[in-house]
PDB file of C-alpha atoms in Angstrom:
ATOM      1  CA  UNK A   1     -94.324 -44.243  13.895  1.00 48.00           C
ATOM      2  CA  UNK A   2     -95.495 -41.427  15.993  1.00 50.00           C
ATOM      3  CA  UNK A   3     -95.710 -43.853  18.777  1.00 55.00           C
ATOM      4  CA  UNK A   4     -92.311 -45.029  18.556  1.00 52.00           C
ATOM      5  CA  UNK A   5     -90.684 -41.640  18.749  1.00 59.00           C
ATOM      6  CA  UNK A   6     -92.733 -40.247  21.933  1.00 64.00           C
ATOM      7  CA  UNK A   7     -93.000 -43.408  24.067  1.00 78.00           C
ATOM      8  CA  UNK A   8     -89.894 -43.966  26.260  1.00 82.00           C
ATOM      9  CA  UNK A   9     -89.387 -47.086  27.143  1.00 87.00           C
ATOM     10  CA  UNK A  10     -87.436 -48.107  30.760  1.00 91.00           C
ATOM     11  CA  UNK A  11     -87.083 -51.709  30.000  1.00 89.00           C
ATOM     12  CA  UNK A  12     -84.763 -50.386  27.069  1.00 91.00           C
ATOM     13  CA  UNK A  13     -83.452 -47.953  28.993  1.00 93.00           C
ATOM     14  CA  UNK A  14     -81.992 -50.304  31.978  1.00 95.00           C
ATOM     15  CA  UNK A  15     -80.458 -52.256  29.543  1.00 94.00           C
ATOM     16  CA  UNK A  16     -78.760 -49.722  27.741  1.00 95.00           C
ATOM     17  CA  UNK A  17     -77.532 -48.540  30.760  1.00 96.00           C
ATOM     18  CA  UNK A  18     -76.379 -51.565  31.108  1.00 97.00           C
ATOM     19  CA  UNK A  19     -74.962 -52.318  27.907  1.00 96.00           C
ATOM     20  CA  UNK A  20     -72.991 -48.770  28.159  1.00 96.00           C
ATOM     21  CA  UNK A  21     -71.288 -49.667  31.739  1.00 95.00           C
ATOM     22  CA  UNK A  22     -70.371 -53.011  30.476  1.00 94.00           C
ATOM     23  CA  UNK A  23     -68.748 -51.612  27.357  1.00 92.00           C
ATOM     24  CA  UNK A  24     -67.303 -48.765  29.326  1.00 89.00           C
ATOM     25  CA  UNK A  25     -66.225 -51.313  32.111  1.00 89.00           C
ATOM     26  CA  UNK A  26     -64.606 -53.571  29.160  1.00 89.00           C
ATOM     27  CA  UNK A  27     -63.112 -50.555  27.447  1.00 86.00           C
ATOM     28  CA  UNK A  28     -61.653 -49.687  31.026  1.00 82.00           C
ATOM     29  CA  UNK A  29     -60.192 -52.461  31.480  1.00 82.00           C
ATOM     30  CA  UNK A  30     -58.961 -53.647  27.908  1.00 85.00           C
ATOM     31  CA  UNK A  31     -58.676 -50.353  25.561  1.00 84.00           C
ATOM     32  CA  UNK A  32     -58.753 -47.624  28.153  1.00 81.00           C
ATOM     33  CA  UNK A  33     -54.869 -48.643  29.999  1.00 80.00           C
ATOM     34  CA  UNK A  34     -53.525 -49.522  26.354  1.00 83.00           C
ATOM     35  CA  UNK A  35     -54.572 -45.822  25.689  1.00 85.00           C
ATOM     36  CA  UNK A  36     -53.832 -44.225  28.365  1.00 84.00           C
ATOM     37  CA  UNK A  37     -50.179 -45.918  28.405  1.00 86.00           C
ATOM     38  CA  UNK A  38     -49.773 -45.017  24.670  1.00 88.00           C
ATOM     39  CA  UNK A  39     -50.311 -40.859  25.181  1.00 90.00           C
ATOM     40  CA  UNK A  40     -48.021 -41.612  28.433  1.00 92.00           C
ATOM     41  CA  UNK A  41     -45.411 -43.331  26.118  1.00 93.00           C
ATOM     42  CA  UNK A  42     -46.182 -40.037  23.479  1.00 94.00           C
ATOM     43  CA  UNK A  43     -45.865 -37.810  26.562  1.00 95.00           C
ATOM     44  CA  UNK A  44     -43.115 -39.236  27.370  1.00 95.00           C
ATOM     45  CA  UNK A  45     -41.251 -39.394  23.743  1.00 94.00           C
ATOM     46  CA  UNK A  46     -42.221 -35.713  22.999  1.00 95.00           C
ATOM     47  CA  UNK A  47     -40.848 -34.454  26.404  1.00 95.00           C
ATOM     48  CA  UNK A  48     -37.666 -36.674  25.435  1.00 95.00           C
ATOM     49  CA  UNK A  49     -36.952 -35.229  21.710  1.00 94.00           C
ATOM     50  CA  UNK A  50     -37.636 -31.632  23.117  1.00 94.00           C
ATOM     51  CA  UNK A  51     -35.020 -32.064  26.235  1.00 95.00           C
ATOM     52  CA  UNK A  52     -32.927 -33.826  23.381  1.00 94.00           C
ATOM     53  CA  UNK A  53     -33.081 -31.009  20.662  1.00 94.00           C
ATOM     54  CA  UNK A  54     -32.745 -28.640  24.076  1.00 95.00           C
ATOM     55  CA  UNK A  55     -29.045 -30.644  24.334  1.00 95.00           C
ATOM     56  CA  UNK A  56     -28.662 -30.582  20.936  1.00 94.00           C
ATOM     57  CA  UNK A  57     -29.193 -26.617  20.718  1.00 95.00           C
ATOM     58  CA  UNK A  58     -26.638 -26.387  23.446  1.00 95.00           C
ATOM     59  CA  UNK A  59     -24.273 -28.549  21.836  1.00 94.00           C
ATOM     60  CA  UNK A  60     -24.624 -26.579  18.891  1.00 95.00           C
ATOM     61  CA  UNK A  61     -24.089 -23.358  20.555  1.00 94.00           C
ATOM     62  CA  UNK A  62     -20.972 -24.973  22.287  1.00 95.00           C
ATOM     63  CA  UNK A  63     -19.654 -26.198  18.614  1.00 94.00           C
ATOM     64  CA  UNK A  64     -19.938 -22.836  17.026  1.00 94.00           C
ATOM     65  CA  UNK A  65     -18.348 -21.185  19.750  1.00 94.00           C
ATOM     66  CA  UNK A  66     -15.668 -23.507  19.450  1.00 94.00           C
ATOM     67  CA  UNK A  67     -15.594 -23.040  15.404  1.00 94.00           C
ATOM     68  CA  UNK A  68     -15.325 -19.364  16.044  1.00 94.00           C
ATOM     69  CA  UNK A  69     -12.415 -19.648  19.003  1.00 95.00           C
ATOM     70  CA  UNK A  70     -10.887 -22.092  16.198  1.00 94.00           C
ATOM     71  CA  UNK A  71     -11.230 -19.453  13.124  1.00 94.00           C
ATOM     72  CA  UNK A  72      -9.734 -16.528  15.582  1.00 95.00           C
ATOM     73  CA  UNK A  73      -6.829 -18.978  16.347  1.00 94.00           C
ATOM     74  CA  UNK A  74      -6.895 -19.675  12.664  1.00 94.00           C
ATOM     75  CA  UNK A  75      -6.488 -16.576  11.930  1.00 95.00           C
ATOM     76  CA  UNK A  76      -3.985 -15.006  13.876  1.00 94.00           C
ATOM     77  CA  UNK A  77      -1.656 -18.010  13.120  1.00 95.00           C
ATOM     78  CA  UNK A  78      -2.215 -17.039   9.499  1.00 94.00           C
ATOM     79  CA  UNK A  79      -0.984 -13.166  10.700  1.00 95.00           C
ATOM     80  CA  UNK A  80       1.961 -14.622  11.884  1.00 95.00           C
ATOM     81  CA  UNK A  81       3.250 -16.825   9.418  1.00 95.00           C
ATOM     82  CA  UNK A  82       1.862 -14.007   6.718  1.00 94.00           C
ATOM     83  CA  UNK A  83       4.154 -11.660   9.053  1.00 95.00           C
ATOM     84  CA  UNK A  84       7.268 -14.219   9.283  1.00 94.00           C
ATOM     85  CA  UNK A  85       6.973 -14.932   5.418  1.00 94.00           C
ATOM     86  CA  UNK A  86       7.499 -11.383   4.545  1.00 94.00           C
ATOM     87  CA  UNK A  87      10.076 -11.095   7.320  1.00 94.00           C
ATOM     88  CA  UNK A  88      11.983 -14.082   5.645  1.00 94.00           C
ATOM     89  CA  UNK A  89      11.277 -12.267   2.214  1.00 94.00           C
ATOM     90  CA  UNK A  90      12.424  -8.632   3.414  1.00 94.00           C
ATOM     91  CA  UNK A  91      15.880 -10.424   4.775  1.00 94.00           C
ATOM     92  CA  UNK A  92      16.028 -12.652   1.533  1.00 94.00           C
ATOM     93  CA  UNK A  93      15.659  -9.331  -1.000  1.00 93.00           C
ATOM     94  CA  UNK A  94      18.201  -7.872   1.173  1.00 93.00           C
ATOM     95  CA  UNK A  95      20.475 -10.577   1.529  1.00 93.00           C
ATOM     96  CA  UNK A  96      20.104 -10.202  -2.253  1.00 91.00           C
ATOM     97  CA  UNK A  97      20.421  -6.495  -2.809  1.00 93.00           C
ATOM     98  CA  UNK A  98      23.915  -6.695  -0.356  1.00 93.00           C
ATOM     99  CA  UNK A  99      25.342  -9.895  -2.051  1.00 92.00           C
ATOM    100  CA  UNK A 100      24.389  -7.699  -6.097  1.00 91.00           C
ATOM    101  CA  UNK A 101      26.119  -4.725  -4.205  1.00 92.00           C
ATOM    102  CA  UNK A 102      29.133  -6.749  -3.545  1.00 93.00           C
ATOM    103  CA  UNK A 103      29.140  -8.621  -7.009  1.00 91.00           C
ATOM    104  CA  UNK A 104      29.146  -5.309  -8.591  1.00 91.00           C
ATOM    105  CA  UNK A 105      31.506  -3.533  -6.078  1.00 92.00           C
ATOM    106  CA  UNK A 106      33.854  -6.800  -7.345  1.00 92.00           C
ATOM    107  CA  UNK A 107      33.086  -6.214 -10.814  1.00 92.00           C
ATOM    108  CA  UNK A 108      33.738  -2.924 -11.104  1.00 93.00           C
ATOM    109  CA  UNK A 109      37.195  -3.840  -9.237  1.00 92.00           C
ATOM    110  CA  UNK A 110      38.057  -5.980 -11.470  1.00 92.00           C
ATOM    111  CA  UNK A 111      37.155  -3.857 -14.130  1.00 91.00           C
ATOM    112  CA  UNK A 112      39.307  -1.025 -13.140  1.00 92.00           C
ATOM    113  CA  UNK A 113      42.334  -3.440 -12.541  1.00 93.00           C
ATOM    114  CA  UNK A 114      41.678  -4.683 -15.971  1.00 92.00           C
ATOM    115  CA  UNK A 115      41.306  -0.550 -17.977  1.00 93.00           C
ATOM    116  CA  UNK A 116      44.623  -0.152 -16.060  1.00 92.00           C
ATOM    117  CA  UNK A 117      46.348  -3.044 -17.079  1.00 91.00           C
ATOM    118  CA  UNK A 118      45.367  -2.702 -20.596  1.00 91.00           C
ATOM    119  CA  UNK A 119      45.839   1.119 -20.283  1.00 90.00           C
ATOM    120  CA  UNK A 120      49.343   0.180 -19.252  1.00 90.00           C
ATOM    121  CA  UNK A 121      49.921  -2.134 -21.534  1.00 90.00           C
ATOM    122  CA  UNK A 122      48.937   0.122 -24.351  1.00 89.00           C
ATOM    123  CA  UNK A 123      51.150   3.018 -22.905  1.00 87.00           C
ATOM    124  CA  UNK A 124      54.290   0.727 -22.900  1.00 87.00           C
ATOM    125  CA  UNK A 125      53.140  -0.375 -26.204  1.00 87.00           C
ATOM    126  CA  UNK A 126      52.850   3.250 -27.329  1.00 85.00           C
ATOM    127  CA  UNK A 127      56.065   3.673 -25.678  1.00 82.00           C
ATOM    128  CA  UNK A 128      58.366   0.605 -27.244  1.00 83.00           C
ATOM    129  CA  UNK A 129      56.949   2.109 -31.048  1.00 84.00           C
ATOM    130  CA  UNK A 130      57.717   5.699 -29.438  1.00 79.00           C
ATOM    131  CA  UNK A 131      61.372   4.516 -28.789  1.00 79.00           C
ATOM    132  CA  UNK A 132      61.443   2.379 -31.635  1.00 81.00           C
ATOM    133  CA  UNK A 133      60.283   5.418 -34.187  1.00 78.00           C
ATOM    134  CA  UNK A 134      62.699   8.070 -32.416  1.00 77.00           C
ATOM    135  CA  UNK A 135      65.574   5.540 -32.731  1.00 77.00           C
ATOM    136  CA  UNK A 136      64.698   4.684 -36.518  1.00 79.00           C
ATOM    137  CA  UNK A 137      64.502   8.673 -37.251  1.00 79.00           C
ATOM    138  CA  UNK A 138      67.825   8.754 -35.136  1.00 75.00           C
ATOM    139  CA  UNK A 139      69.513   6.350 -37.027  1.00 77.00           C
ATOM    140  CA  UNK A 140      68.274   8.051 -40.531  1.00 76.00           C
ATOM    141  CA  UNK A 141      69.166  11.267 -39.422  1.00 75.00           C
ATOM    142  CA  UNK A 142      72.681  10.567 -37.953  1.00 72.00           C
ATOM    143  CA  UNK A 143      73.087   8.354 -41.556  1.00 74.00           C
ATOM    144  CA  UNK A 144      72.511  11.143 -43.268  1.00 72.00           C
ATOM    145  CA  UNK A 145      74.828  13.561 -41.137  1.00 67.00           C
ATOM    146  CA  UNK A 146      77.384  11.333 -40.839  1.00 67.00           C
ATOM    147  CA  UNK A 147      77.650  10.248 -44.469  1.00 72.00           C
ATOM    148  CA  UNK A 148      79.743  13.642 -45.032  1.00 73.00           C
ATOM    149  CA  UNK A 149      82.607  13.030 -43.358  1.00 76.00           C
ATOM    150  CA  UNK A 150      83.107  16.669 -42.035  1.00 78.00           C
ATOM    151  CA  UNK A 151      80.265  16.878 -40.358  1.00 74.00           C
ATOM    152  CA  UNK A 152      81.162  13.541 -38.445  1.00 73.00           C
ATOM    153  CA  UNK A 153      84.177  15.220 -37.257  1.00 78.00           C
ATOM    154  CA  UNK A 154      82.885  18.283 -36.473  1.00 79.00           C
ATOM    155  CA  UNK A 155      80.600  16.673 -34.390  1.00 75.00           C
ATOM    156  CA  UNK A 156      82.753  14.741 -32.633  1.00 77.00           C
ATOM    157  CA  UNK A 157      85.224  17.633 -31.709  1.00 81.00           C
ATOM    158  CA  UNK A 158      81.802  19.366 -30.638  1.00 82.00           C
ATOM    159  CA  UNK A 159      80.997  16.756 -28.398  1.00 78.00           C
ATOM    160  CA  UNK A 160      84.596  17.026 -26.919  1.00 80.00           C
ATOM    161  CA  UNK A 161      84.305  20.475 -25.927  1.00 83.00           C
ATOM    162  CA  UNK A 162      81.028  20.049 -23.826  1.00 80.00           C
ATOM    163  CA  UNK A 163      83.061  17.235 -22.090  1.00 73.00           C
ATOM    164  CA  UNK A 164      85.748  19.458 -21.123  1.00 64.00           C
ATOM    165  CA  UNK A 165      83.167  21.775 -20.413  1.00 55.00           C
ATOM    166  CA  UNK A 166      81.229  19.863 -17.771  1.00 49.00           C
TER     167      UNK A 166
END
């Protein structure tokens, strides 16, 4: 076995050689262009998805500027119609307040008419029982003077003399 290990042998050696080119010549031309094409085609797929995440970075970076433009516009469309809503509010509260003022202002008109009327009213009320009373006590009192019938004379030659008088 000693032999074996130590003893080179160029018989064996040519046709390794030979063996080796053959399957490196075979490999070359059946495994070698299959190879080489597929790390091409790998190359070429890699470079590909990186120039296509590249566009898709930029797209993204387009989008969100666009999202952003689109929240600012957002936005300050929400300020104004925020800004005309409490405008329209403001007017409507004072369209309100104006429109109570003048209700009441009526009211209160109508009110007053109303105490006068009534206060009228109860003064020519008060009045008519006024007259009525005096001319009740008038009638009892010139009953009662004129059921003597001196003093019914007397009174009428009184009333005589502040005729002449005048």
């Amino acid at each position: 076995m000693d032999k074996l290990i130590h003893s080179f042998s160029y018989g064996l050696f040519f046709w390794m050689v030979i063996v080796l080119v053959v399957i490196i010549f075979l490999l070359g031309k059946f495994a070698w262009k299959p190879i080489v094409d597929a790390l091409d085609e790998r190359e070429k797929g890699i470079a590909s998805a990186l120039e296509a995440a590249e566009k898709a970075k930029l797209e993204m970076a387009r989008l969100t500027n666009e999202n952003e433009q689109l929240l600012k516009e957002a936005r300050a469309e929400r300020d104004v119609i925020l800004k005309e809503a409490k405008e329209l509010k403001d007017k409507i509260v004072a369209e309100a307040k104006t429109q109570a003022q003048t209700e009441g202002a009526k009211l209160i008109a109508q009110a007053k008419i109303e105490i006068n009327e009534q206060k009228n009213k109860a003064l020519a009320e008060v009045k008519n029982q006024v007259s009525s009373l005096s001319l009740d006590i008038a009638r009892k009192v010139l009953n009662k003077e004129f059921e003597d019938q001196g003093k019914q004379e007397a009174l009428v030659a009184d009333l005589l003399n502040d005729v002449k008088l005048n």
